[in-house]
Coordinates of C-alpha atoms in Angstrom, one line a residue:
Chain A
M1 CA -21.0 -12.5 5.1
L2 CA -21.5 -8.4 6.0
T3 CA -22.6 -6.4 3.8
A4 CA -22.1 -2.4 3.9
N5 CA -25.6 -2.4 5.0
T6 CA -25.8 -5.0 7.5
T7 CA -23.0 -3.5 9.0
Q8 CA -24.8 -0.3 8.9
T9 CA -27.8 -2.1 10.9
I10 CA -25.6 -3.7 13.4
A11 CA -24.1 -0.2 14.0
S12 CA -27.2 1.5 14.3
D13 CA -28.1 -1.0 17.0
R14 CA -25.0 -1.1 18.8
V15 CA -23.5 2.3 18.3
G16 CA -25.9 3.3 21.2
D17 CA -26.0 6.8 22.2
F18 CA -22.4 7.2 20.5
E19 CA -22.1 10.0 17.6
F20 CA -19.0 11.5 16.9
S21 CA -18.7 15.4 17.0
A22 CA -18.4 17.9 14.2
F23 CA -14.5 18.1 14.6
E24 CA -14.4 14.0 14.7
R25 CA -16.4 13.9 11.4
E26 CA -14.1 16.5 9.7
Q27 CA -11.0 15.4 10.5
I28 CA -11.9 11.5 10.0
E29 CA -13.3 12.8 6.4
H30 CA -10.2 14.7 5.8
A31 CA -8.1 11.9 6.9
I32 CA -9.7 9.5 4.3
H33 CA -8.4 11.5 1.6
H34 CA -4.9 10.8 2.3
Y35 CA -4.9 6.8 1.1
A36 CA -6.3 4.8 -1.6
E37 CA -8.8 3.0 0.5
P38 CA -11.0 4.7 2.9
R39 CA -10.5 1.9 5.2
A40 CA -6.6 2.9 5.7
A41 CA -7.9 5.6 7.8
I42 CA -9.0 3.2 11.2
I43 CA -6.3 4.0 12.5
D44 CA -6.6 7.7 11.9
A45 CA -10.3 7.9 13.1
L46 CA -9.6 5.9 16.5
K47 CA -6.3 8.2 17.6
I48 CA -9.3 11.4 17.0
V49 CA -11.6 9.5 18.4
Q50 CA -9.1 8.5 21.3
S51 CA -7.8 12.3 21.5
Q52 CA -10.7 13.7 22.0
R53 CA -12.3 11.0 24.6
R54 CA -9.5 9.5 25.7
W55 CA -9.9 6.4 25.4
V56 CA -12.4 4.2 22.5
P57 CA -15.7 3.0 23.3
D58 CA -17.7 0.0 22.0
G59 CA -19.7 3.0 20.0
A60 CA -17.1 4.5 18.4
V61 CA -16.2 0.8 16.7
Y62 CA -19.5 0.6 15.0
A63 CA -18.7 4.4 14.4
I64 CA -15.5 4.0 12.5
A65 CA -16.9 1.4 10.7
D66 CA -19.6 3.2 9.5
I67 CA -18.5 5.9 8.6
L68 CA -14.9 4.3 6.3
G69 CA -18.1 1.7 4.9
V70 CA -16.2 -1.4 6.5
G71 CA -16.7 -4.1 9.2
A72 CA -16.8 -3.3 12.6
G73 CA -14.9 -6.3 13.3
D74 CA -11.9 -5.3 11.4
V75 CA -11.9 -1.9 13.1
E76 CA -12.0 -4.2 16.1
G77 CA -9.1 -5.6 14.9
V78 CA -7.0 -2.7 14.4
A79 CA -7.8 -1.2 17.5
T80 CA -7.3 -4.3 19.5
F81 CA -3.5 -4.8 17.8
Y82 CA -1.9 -1.8 18.4
N83 CA -0.7 -1.2 21.6
R84 CA -1.6 2.9 21.8
I85 CA -5.4 2.3 21.1
Y86 CA -7.3 2.2 24.5
R87 CA -10.1 0.1 24.6
Q88 CA -11.0 0.6 28.1
P89 CA -11.0 4.5 30.0
V90 CA -7.6 5.5 30.8
G91 CA -6.9 8.2 33.1
R92 CA -6.4 11.5 32.4
H93 CA -2.4 11.7 32.1
V94 CA -1.0 8.0 30.6
I95 CA 2.3 7.1 31.5
A96 CA 3.9 4.6 29.4
V97 CA 7.6 3.4 30.9
C98 CA 9.8 1.9 28.3
D99 CA 10.3 -1.9 29.8
S100 CA 12.9 -2.4 26.9
I101 CA 16.3 -3.4 26.9
G102 CA 17.7 -0.4 27.2
C103 CA 16.0 0.8 30.0
F104 CA 16.0 -2.4 31.7
L105 CA 20.1 -2.6 31.5
M106 CA 20.0 1.2 33.0
G107 CA 17.8 0.6 36.1
F108 CA 14.3 0.4 34.6
D109 CA 13.3 -2.3 37.4
Q110 CA 13.8 0.4 40.0
L111 CA 12.4 2.8 38.3
Y112 CA 9.0 0.7 37.1
G113 CA 9.1 -0.1 41.1
S114 CA 9.2 2.8 42.1
I115 CA 6.3 4.7 40.1
Q116 CA 3.8 2.1 41.1
Q117 CA 4.7 2.3 44.6
K118 CA 4.1 6.3 44.7
L119 CA 1.3 6.0 42.7
G120 CA -0.3 2.7 44.8
I121 CA -1.0 0.6 41.2
K122 CA 0.0 -2.0 38.9
P123 CA 0.8 -1.9 35.0
G124 CA -2.6 -1.1 33.7
Q125 CA -4.4 0.3 36.4
T126 CA -5.5 4.1 36.9
T127 CA -5.1 5.6 40.4
A128 CA -8.6 6.3 42.1
D129 CA -8.2 10.1 41.7
D130 CA -7.8 8.9 37.4
R131 CA -5.2 11.2 37.6
F132 CA -2.8 8.6 36.2
T133 CA -2.5 5.2 34.0
L134 CA 0.2 3.2 34.1
L135 CA 1.5 1.1 31.5
P136 CA 4.6 -0.6 30.1
I137 CA 5.7 0.8 26.2
V138 CA 8.2 -0.7 23.5
C139 CA 11.6 0.9 23.3
L140 CA 11.1 4.4 23.5
G141 CA 14.2 5.5 20.6
A142 CA 16.2 7.0 23.7
C143 CA 18.4 4.5 24.6
D144 CA 21.7 6.7 25.4
K145 CA 19.4 8.5 27.5
A146 CA 17.8 5.3 29.6
P147 CA 15.9 5.2 31.2
V148 CA 13.1 7.0 29.3
L149 CA 9.2 7.6 29.6
M150 CA 6.5 9.0 27.8
V151 CA 3.5 10.7 29.9
N152 CA 1.1 11.1 27.3
D153 CA 3.1 13.3 24.2
A154 CA 5.8 14.6 26.5
T155 CA 9.1 12.5 26.3
H156 CA 11.1 12.5 29.7
F157 CA 14.6 11.2 29.5
N158 CA 17.4 10.3 32.2
V159 CA 14.4 9.0 34.1
T160 CA 15.3 7.6 38.0
P161 CA 13.3 6.8 41.0
E162 CA 15.0 10.4 42.5
N163 CA 13.5 12.5 39.5
I164 CA 10.7 10.6 39.1
D165 CA 8.1 13.3 41.7
S166 CA 9.0 15.8 39.0
V167 CA 8.5 14.4 36.6
L168 CA 5.0 13.3 38.0
E169 CA 4.5 16.7 39.5
Q170 CA 4.3 18.4 35.8
Y171 CA 0.7 16.5 35.6
K172 CA -2.3 17.4 38.0
Chain B
M1 CA 27.3 10.0 31.7
T2 CA 26.1 12.0 29.2
S3 CA 25.0 11.5 25.6
N4 CA 26.3 13.3 22.7
I5 CA 26.3 13.7 18.7
N6 CA 29.0 13.6 17.1
V7 CA 31.5 14.2 19.6
G8 CA 35.0 14.2 19.6
L9 CA 35.3 14.3 15.8
T10 CA 36.7 17.5 13.8
N11 CA 36.3 18.2 10.2
V12 CA 32.8 17.3 10.0
G13 CA 31.7 18.7 6.7
P14 CA 29.8 17.8 4.0
E15 CA 32.5 15.4 2.2
T16 CA 32.6 13.1 4.7
H17 CA 29.5 13.5 6.6
P18 CA 26.6 12.8 4.0
L19 CA 24.1 12.9 6.8
T20 CA 24.7 14.7 9.6
W21 CA 27.2 17.5 8.6
R22 CA 24.2 19.8 8.2
Y23 CA 23.6 19.6 11.8
T24 CA 27.0 19.5 12.6
K25 CA 27.8 23.0 10.5
A26 CA 24.1 25.1 11.6
G27 CA 24.9 23.7 15.2
K28 CA 21.6 22.6 15.7
S29 CA 18.3 21.5 14.0
V30 CA 18.0 22.9 10.5
L31 CA 14.3 22.9 10.8
T32 CA 13.4 25.9 8.3
I33 CA 13.4 25.8 4.6
E34 CA 15.7 28.7 4.7
D35 CA 18.3 26.9 6.5
Y36 CA 18.2 23.9 4.8
E37 CA 18.6 25.5 1.8
A38 CA 21.6 27.5 3.1
L39 CA 22.9 24.5 3.5
E40 CA 22.9 23.0 -0.2
G41 CA 19.7 22.2 0.8
Y42 CA 17.3 20.7 -2.1
S43 CA 20.2 21.5 -4.8
A44 CA 19.7 17.4 -5.1
L45 CA 16.7 17.2 -5.5
K46 CA 17.5 20.1 -8.6
K47 CA 20.8 18.0 -9.8
A48 CA 18.3 14.3 -10.0
V49 CA 15.0 16.2 -11.8
A50 CA 17.8 16.6 -15.1
M51 CA 18.4 13.7 -15.0
Q52 CA 16.4 10.4 -16.5
P53 CA 15.2 8.6 -13.3
T54 CA 16.8 5.7 -14.1
D55 CA 20.2 7.9 -14.6
V56 CA 19.3 8.1 -10.8
Q57 CA 18.9 4.4 -9.8
A58 CA 21.8 4.1 -12.0
E59 CA 23.6 5.6 -9.7
V60 CA 22.7 4.7 -6.1
K61 CA 23.4 1.1 -7.5
A62 CA 26.7 2.0 -8.5
S63 CA 26.9 3.2 -5.0
N64 CA 26.5 0.5 -3.6
L65 CA 24.3 1.8 -0.7
R66 CA 23.2 -0.8 1.5
G67 CA 19.8 -0.2 3.7
R68 CA 20.1 1.0 6.5
G69 CA 17.5 -0.3 8.5
G70 CA 18.9 -4.1 9.7
A71 CA 18.9 -5.9 7.1
G72 CA 21.4 -4.4 4.4
F73 CA 19.5 -5.2 1.4
P74 CA 21.4 -3.1 -1.6
T75 CA 19.2 0.1 -1.9
G76 CA 19.6 0.1 -6.1
V77 CA 19.1 -3.2 -6.4
K78 CA 15.7 -2.6 -4.3
W79 CA 14.6 0.2 -6.4
S80 CA 15.9 -1.8 -10.1
L81 CA 13.2 -4.3 -9.1
I82 CA 10.0 -1.7 -9.6
P83 CA 8.3 -1.7 -13.0
M84 CA 9.6 1.4 -15.1
G85 CA 7.5 3.1 -18.2
P86 CA 5.1 4.9 -19.1
D87 CA 2.5 1.9 -18.5
A88 CA 4.1 1.2 -14.8
G89 CA 0.8 3.2 -13.5
Q90 CA 0.2 4.1 -9.8
K91 CA 2.9 3.5 -7.7
Y92 CA 4.5 4.1 -3.8
L93 CA 7.1 5.2 -2.1
V94 CA 7.1 4.8 1.6
C95 CA 9.8 5.3 4.5
N96 CA 10.0 3.2 6.9
A97 CA 10.2 5.7 10.5
D98 CA 8.7 3.0 12.5
E99 CA 11.9 2.6 14.8
M100 CA 10.9 0.4 17.5
E101 CA 13.9 -2.3 17.2
P102 CA 15.1 -2.6 21.3
G103 CA 18.7 -0.3 21.3
T104 CA 17.9 1.7 18.3
F105 CA 17.4 5.9 18.6
K106 CA 19.3 7.2 15.1
D107 CA 16.1 7.6 13.0
R108 CA 14.4 9.5 16.2
F109 CA 17.8 12.1 15.7
L110 CA 17.8 12.4 11.9
M111 CA 14.0 13.2 11.7
E112 CA 13.9 15.5 14.2
E113 CA 17.0 17.3 13.3
L114 CA 17.2 17.0 10.1
P115 CA 13.8 17.0 8.6
H116 CA 14.7 18.5 5.1
Q117 CA 17.4 15.9 4.4
L118 CA 14.2 13.5 4.5
V119 CA 12.1 15.6 2.3
E120 CA 14.2 16.4 0.1
A121 CA 15.7 12.7 -0.2
M122 CA 12.0 11.2 -0.7
I123 CA 11.3 13.4 -3.4
T124 CA 14.6 12.6 -5.1
A125 CA 13.8 9.1 -4.9
A126 CA 10.2 9.1 -5.5
Y127 CA 11.6 10.6 -9.3
A128 CA 14.2 8.0 -9.5
I129 CA 11.5 5.2 -9.2
G130 CA 8.4 7.2 -10.5
A131 CA 5.9 6.8 -7.8
S132 CA 3.5 10.0 -6.7
K133 CA 2.9 9.4 -4.0
G134 CA 5.3 8.9 -0.9
Y135 CA 4.5 8.3 3.2
I136 CA 6.0 8.5 5.9
F137 CA 5.2 5.7 7.9
L138 CA 6.1 7.9 11.9
R139 CA 6.3 5.6 14.8
G140 CA 2.8 7.4 16.8
E141 CA 5.4 8.2 19.7
Y142 CA 7.8 9.9 17.6
I143 CA 5.6 13.7 18.0
I144 CA 7.9 15.8 17.7
A145 CA 9.4 14.3 14.7
G146 CA 6.1 14.4 13.0
E147 CA 5.4 18.0 13.9
R148 CA 8.8 18.9 12.6
L149 CA 8.6 16.6 8.9
N150 CA 4.6 18.4 8.4
A151 CA 6.5 21.4 8.5
A152 CA 8.5 20.6 6.3
I153 CA 6.3 19.1 4.2
Q154 CA 4.7 22.3 4.2
Q155 CA 7.2 24.7 3.6
A156 CA 8.8 22.0 0.6
T157 CA 5.1 22.3 -1.1
K158 CA 5.2 26.0 -0.8
A159 CA 8.7 26.1 -2.4
G160 CA 7.2 23.8 -5.2
Y161 CA 9.5 21.3 -4.3
I162 CA 6.4 19.1 -4.0
G163 CA 2.8 18.6 -5.8
E164 CA 2.8 19.2 -9.5
N165 CA 5.4 19.5 -12.5
I166 CA 8.2 19.9 -9.6
L167 CA 11.0 21.8 -10.8
G168 CA 9.3 22.3 -14.7
S169 CA 10.2 18.1 -15.1
G170 CA 6.6 17.5 -15.5
F171 CA 7.1 15.0 -12.6
N172 CA 4.3 15.7 -9.7
F173 CA 4.6 14.7 -6.5
E174 CA 2.3 14.0 -2.8
L175 CA 3.7 12.9 0.4
H176 CA 2.0 12.7 3.3
V177 CA 3.3 11.6 7.3
H178 CA 1.5 8.5 8.6
L179 CA 1.1 8.0 12.2
G180 CA 1.3 4.4 13.5
A181 CA 0.0 3.3 16.6
G182 CA 2.4 1.5 17.7
R183 CA 3.2 -2.3 17.4
Y184 CA 7.2 -3.8 16.6
I185 CA 6.2 -5.5 13.9
C186 CA 5.5 -2.9 11.5
G187 CA 8.6 -2.2 10.7
E188 CA 8.7 -5.6 8.4
E189 CA 7.9 -4.0 5.1
T190 CA 4.7 -6.2 4.4
A191 CA 3.2 -5.6 7.7
L192 CA 4.2 -1.8 7.2
I193 CA 2.1 -2.1 3.8
N194 CA -0.7 -4.3 5.8
C195 CA -0.8 -1.4 8.4
L196 CA -0.9 1.3 6.0
E197 CA -3.5 -0.1 4.6
G198 CA -5.9 0.4 7.7
R199 CA -5.5 -3.4 8.7
R200 CA -3.4 -5.6 11.5
A201 CA 0.1 -5.2 11.1
N202 CA 0.6 -9.5 9.5
P203 CA 3.7 -10.2 7.0
R204 CA 2.5 -10.7 3.8
T205 CA 3.3 -14.1 1.9
K206 CA 6.6 -12.9 -0.5
P207 CA 6.4 -13.0 -3.2
P208 CA 5.3 -11.4 -4.5
F209 CA 7.3 -8.8 -3.4
P210 CA 6.1 -5.2 -2.8
Q211 CA 8.4 -3.9 -5.3
Q212 CA 5.8 -6.0 -8.0
A213 CA 2.7 -5.8 -5.7
G214 CA 2.7 -3.8 -2.5
A215 CA 0.6 -0.7 -0.8
W216 CA -2.8 -1.1 -2.5
G217 CA -1.4 -3.7 -4.9
K218 CA 0.5 -1.2 -6.3
P219 CA 4.6 -1.5 -6.8
T220 CA 5.9 0.0 -3.1
I221 CA 9.5 0.8 -2.2
V222 CA 10.1 0.9 1.5
N223 CA 13.2 2.6 2.4
N224 CA 14.6 3.1 6.1
V225 CA 15.0 6.7 6.8
E226 CA 18.9 6.6 7.2
T227 CA 18.8 5.2 3.8
L228 CA 17.1 7.6 2.3
M229 CA 18.5 10.5 3.7
N230 CA 22.2 9.2 2.2
I231 CA 20.1 10.0 -1.5
P232 CA 20.7 13.6 -1.4
A233 CA 24.8 13.6 -1.1
I234 CA 25.2 10.3 -2.9
L235 CA 23.5 12.3 -6.3
L236 CA 25.5 15.7 -5.3
R237 CA 28.9 14.2 -5.0
G238 CA 28.6 11.0 -6.9
A239 CA 28.7 6.8 -6.0
D240 CA 32.7 7.1 -6.2
W241 CA 32.8 9.5 -3.0
F242 CA 30.3 7.7 -1.3
K243 CA 31.9 4.1 -1.8
G244 CA 35.5 6.2 -0.5
L245 CA 34.0 7.2 2.3
S246 CA 34.8 3.7 4.1
Q247 CA 37.6 3.3 2.1
G248 CA 40.3 0.7 3.7
K249 CA 37.9 0.4 6.8
S250 CA 35.2 -2.0 4.9
P251 CA 33.7 -3.4 1.5
D252 CA 30.8 -1.3 2.3
A253 CA 30.1 2.1 1.3
G254 CA 29.2 5.3 2.8
T255 CA 29.3 6.4 6.5
K256 CA 27.2 4.8 8.9
M257 CA 25.0 6.2 12.3
Y258 CA 26.7 4.4 14.8
G259 CA 25.3 4.6 18.5
I260 CA 26.3 3.2 22.0
S261 CA 24.0 2.7 25.2
G262 CA 24.2 0.8 28.1
R263 CA 26.6 1.5 31.0
A264 CA 29.4 3.2 29.2
K265 CA 30.8 6.4 29.9
I266 CA 29.4 8.3 26.9
T267 CA 26.3 7.8 25.4
G268 CA 25.3 8.8 22.1
L269 CA 25.3 8.9 18.5
W270 CA 28.2 9.5 16.0
E271 CA 28.0 9.4 12.3
L272 CA 31.3 7.4 11.3
P273 CA 33.0 5.5 8.4
I274 CA 31.1 2.1 7.7
G275 CA 33.2 -0.6 9.0
T276 CA 34.5 1.1 12.2
T277 CA 35.4 -1.2 15.1
G278 CA 33.8 -1.6 18.0
R279 CA 36.2 -0.8 19.9
E280 CA 36.8 2.4 18.2
L281 CA 33.2 3.1 19.6
L282 CA 33.0 2.3 22.7
Y283 CA 36.8 3.6 23.5
T284 CA 37.4 6.3 21.4
H285 CA 33.7 7.9 21.1
G286 CA 32.2 6.1 24.2
G287 CA 35.1 6.4 26.5
G288 CA 35.0 3.0 27.9
M289 CA 32.4 1.5 29.8
A290 CA 31.4 3.6 32.9
D291 CA 33.8 3.5 36.3
G292 CA 33.2 0.2 38.1
Y293 CA 31.7 -1.7 35.5
E294 CA 33.7 -4.4 33.1
L295 CA 32.2 -5.0 29.5
S296 CA 30.4 -8.2 30.1
C297 CA 29.2 -8.6 25.7
W298 CA 27.4 -6.2 23.8
L299 CA 24.6 -6.2 21.5
P300 CA 26.1 -5.1 17.8
G301 CA 22.8 -3.5 16.0
G302 CA 19.1 -4.0 18.0
A303 CA 17.3 -6.0 20.4
S304 CA 17.3 -9.1 17.2
T305 CA 21.2 -9.3 17.0
D306 CA 23.3 -12.0 18.4
F307 CA 25.2 -11.0 21.3
L308 CA 29.1 -10.9 20.5
M309 CA 31.7 -11.1 23.2
P310 CA 34.8 -8.4 24.1
E311 CA 36.8 -10.2 22.0
H312 CA 34.6 -8.8 18.6
L313 CA 35.2 -5.3 19.3
D314 CA 38.3 -5.5 16.3
L315 CA 36.1 -6.5 13.7
A316 CA 35.3 -4.5 11.7
M317 CA 31.9 -3.0 11.9
D318 CA 30.0 -3.9 8.5
Y319 CA 27.7 -5.8 7.4
D320 CA 29.7 -9.0 6.1
T321 CA 32.2 -8.6 8.7
I322 CA 29.3 -9.0 11.4
M323 CA 27.8 -12.4 9.7
K324 CA 30.6 -13.6 10.1
A325 CA 31.8 -12.8 13.6
G326 CA 28.1 -15.2 14.0
S327 CA 25.9 -11.8 14.5
R328 CA 24.4 -9.1 12.0
M329 CA 25.1 -5.6 11.7
G330 CA 21.4 -4.7 12.3
T331 CA 21.4 -0.8 12.9
A332 CA 24.5 -0.6 14.1
L333 CA 23.8 0.9 17.2
I334 CA 25.6 -1.3 19.8
M335 CA 24.6 -1.7 23.2
V336 CA 27.1 -3.3 26.1
V337 CA 25.8 -4.9 28.9
D338 CA 28.0 -4.6 32.2
D339 CA 29.6 -7.6 34.2
K340 CA 27.4 -6.3 37.1
Q341 CA 23.8 -7.3 34.8
N342 CA 22.2 -10.9 35.1
I343 CA 22.8 -12.4 31.8
I344 CA 19.2 -14.7 32.1
S345 CA 17.4 -11.8 32.9
A346 CA 18.7 -9.6 30.2
V347 CA 18.1 -12.6 27.9
R348 CA 14.5 -13.3 29.2
N349 CA 14.0 -9.1 29.4
L350 CA 14.8 -9.7 25.1
E351 CA 12.6 -12.3 24.6
Q352 CA 9.7 -11.2 26.7
F353 CA 9.7 -8.4 24.2
F354 CA 9.7 -10.4 21.1
A355 CA 6.8 -13.0 22.6
R356 CA 4.7 -9.5 23.5
E357 CA 5.1 -8.0 20.1
S358 CA 4.4 -11.3 18.1
C359 CA 1.8 -10.1 15.9
G360 CA 0.1 -14.0 16.3
W361 CA 0.1 -14.8 12.7
C362 CA 1.7 -18.0 12.7
T363 CA 1.9 -20.9 15.7
P364 CA 5.7 -21.1 16.0
C365 CA 6.2 -17.6 17.2
R366 CA 2.6 -17.1 18.9
D367 CA 3.2 -20.3 21.1
G368 CA 7.1 -20.5 20.9
L369 CA 8.3 -17.0 22.3
P370 CA 6.0 -17.1 25.6
W371 CA 6.9 -20.5 25.9
T372 CA 11.1 -19.1 25.6
V373 CA 10.2 -16.8 28.2
K374 CA 8.4 -19.1 31.0
I375 CA 11.4 -21.3 30.5
L376 CA 14.0 -18.2 31.3
E377 CA 11.7 -17.0 33.9
S378 CA 12.2 -20.6 36.0
I379 CA 15.9 -19.9 35.5
E380 CA 16.5 -16.7 36.7
A381 CA 14.6 -17.6 39.6
G382 CA 17.1 -20.5 40.3
E383 CA 14.1 -23.2 39.6
G384 CA 14.6 -24.5 36.0
Q385 CA 14.5 -27.8 35.2
E386 CA 16.4 -30.4 34.1
G387 CA 15.9 -30.7 29.9
D388 CA 14.8 -26.8 30.2
I389 CA 18.7 -26.0 28.3
A390 CA 18.2 -28.5 25.5
T391 CA 14.6 -27.2 25.1
L392 CA 15.9 -23.7 24.6
Q393 CA 17.9 -25.0 22.2
Q394 CA 15.7 -26.6 20.1
L395 CA 13.3 -23.7 20.3
T396 CA 16.2 -21.8 18.9
R397 CA 16.1 -24.1 16.1
F398 CA 12.0 -24.4 15.9
L399 CA 11.7 -20.3 15.4
G400 CA 15.1 -19.9 13.7
P401 CA 15.0 -18.8 9.7
G402 CA 12.2 -20.7 7.4
K403 CA 10.4 -22.0 10.5
T404 CA 8.2 -18.9 10.7
F405 CA 6.5 -16.6 8.8
C406 CA 8.5 -13.6 9.0
A407 CA 11.8 -12.8 10.7
H408 CA 10.4 -12.1 13.6
A409 CA 11.0 -15.2 15.5
P410 CA 14.3 -16.3 14.3
G411 CA 15.6 -12.3 15.3
A412 CA 14.1 -13.4 19.0
M413 CA 16.3 -15.9 18.9
E414 CA 19.7 -14.0 17.9
P415 CA 20.4 -12.9 21.4
L416 CA 19.4 -16.5 22.9
Q417 CA 21.2 -18.5 20.7
S418 CA 24.7 -16.2 21.4
A419 CA 23.7 -16.1 25.0
L420 CA 23.2 -19.9 25.2
K421 CA 26.8 -20.0 23.2
F422 CA 28.4 -17.7 25.7
F423 CA 27.3 -17.9 29.1
P424 CA 26.4 -21.4 29.4
A425 CA 27.8 -21.8 33.0
E426 CA 25.4 -18.8 33.7
F427 CA 22.3 -20.6 32.0
A428 CA 23.5 -23.9 34.3
K429 CA 23.5 -22.5 37.4
G430 CA 20.0 -21.6 37.0
I431 CA 18.8 -25.6 37.0
K432 CA 17.5 -26.5 39.8
A433 CA 19.7 -29.4 41.4

């Protein structure tokens, strides 16, 4: 059974060269205060690291476990459960294309095909210049303006094979 | 195709549109506390804190407000199950703002355009149930809603509506926006609580129900955004007024955010009396189907509802009527499927969504949904085997209500079972001779 101490031992062996920045540490410690137990801040911590490094490296999982006093397996369990936590490096911009029914009915297939063709990548891949990673996403809650996609934090509505270039151009 | 809110509606006022009248009156988003207060903002809270919490609960119960997240459980009944009194201890109020049901786009609008209305509703609801801490469990992708809600919380705190001894009532309340990280199952209330606690969002066994043991083991009420946003108006104008909003149309009370997506002429959102028919929605507000397209079938309220056919358009869209027709009202945002759409492909898309979003907790859902997708893919490709349709029929039973840990798989089976019922020829066409 993992105890707080053994977790820490494993963490220090495995963290390698990962260290929180002062900003990350401060943000994570701040997040803990919103909840009755520190483990509730796991998602916040993962997102804080990801916002700084684009993805969550192994070392961060152990470091988060350490700072929150939970098992690294618990952090990894959460990190791999949620769609928007990346456990592999992604490009500078992540394109998340809604593939749910609203967009599907309005031409998702053509749009998705067109993006893959333009970027020369399949879903889950990153372009060679590290500019874009392409991923599917669950319904983005804008079915009246389908097809919809997100690039990083921005949602784009009524995207078609015809206007996709002008959307992607905004992201260098 | 255009997209609209409240298109073609006249006399949009507080008397008829408890949810959206402020937006229409202002002609734009109501984001600042000054703009919100100028439109009766926070006056329901002032009225509530002068009442006993149980009287606020009683008013909501009398209003017959049913949960707008999809299941339609009476809100007042849910509230009345929470322990009250001086020994009740720590309690939580959680707003389910994890809108991920494909076809549903109402909560995004409400939160982005009227953030203070949700904040006021939550403070008021928290007062009624005696919760000193609230969370808005917000979908992580709703960036703008998050910014606007956080700003509204800050303004409300500064104005003394959040914090200690609110309006001199002795009531203390803190409110925090908790951002999710994306999984459909988080919309299930016990899975949502697990996620809030920093766990994988697997649903929990019920009982105990969250009202007894929810977040961190404490009594917790989970309500949808739209449900909560009705609360201020119910308190200001009373339960009878709220019930009267649907008068003559439905036994259910109030209005509903209805919407249209798919190939309709006009897609968008409308706040209409509950019980409005699908026909009025599609033809009066949506302008009918887009040119060149006919209506094949429709989903009444999201991916987890059974398809309905054109002949069902004249039914009142309320919980019981749609249930009697063999479907569920769900979130009441209808999705129209046009005659040029291959229905097998549409069902395959729906089942792929559910298969991908299964939390994996129970075997029927984890294994049954990918199996369903595999069969549908082969039928879609015209490579279906003899017996495939019978297997799909069986799966709708094996993954149906009572066979799985939560409602995810039964929800997934709803569009499939109705497609099998209404489109047998299309399925048969996909079976290899």
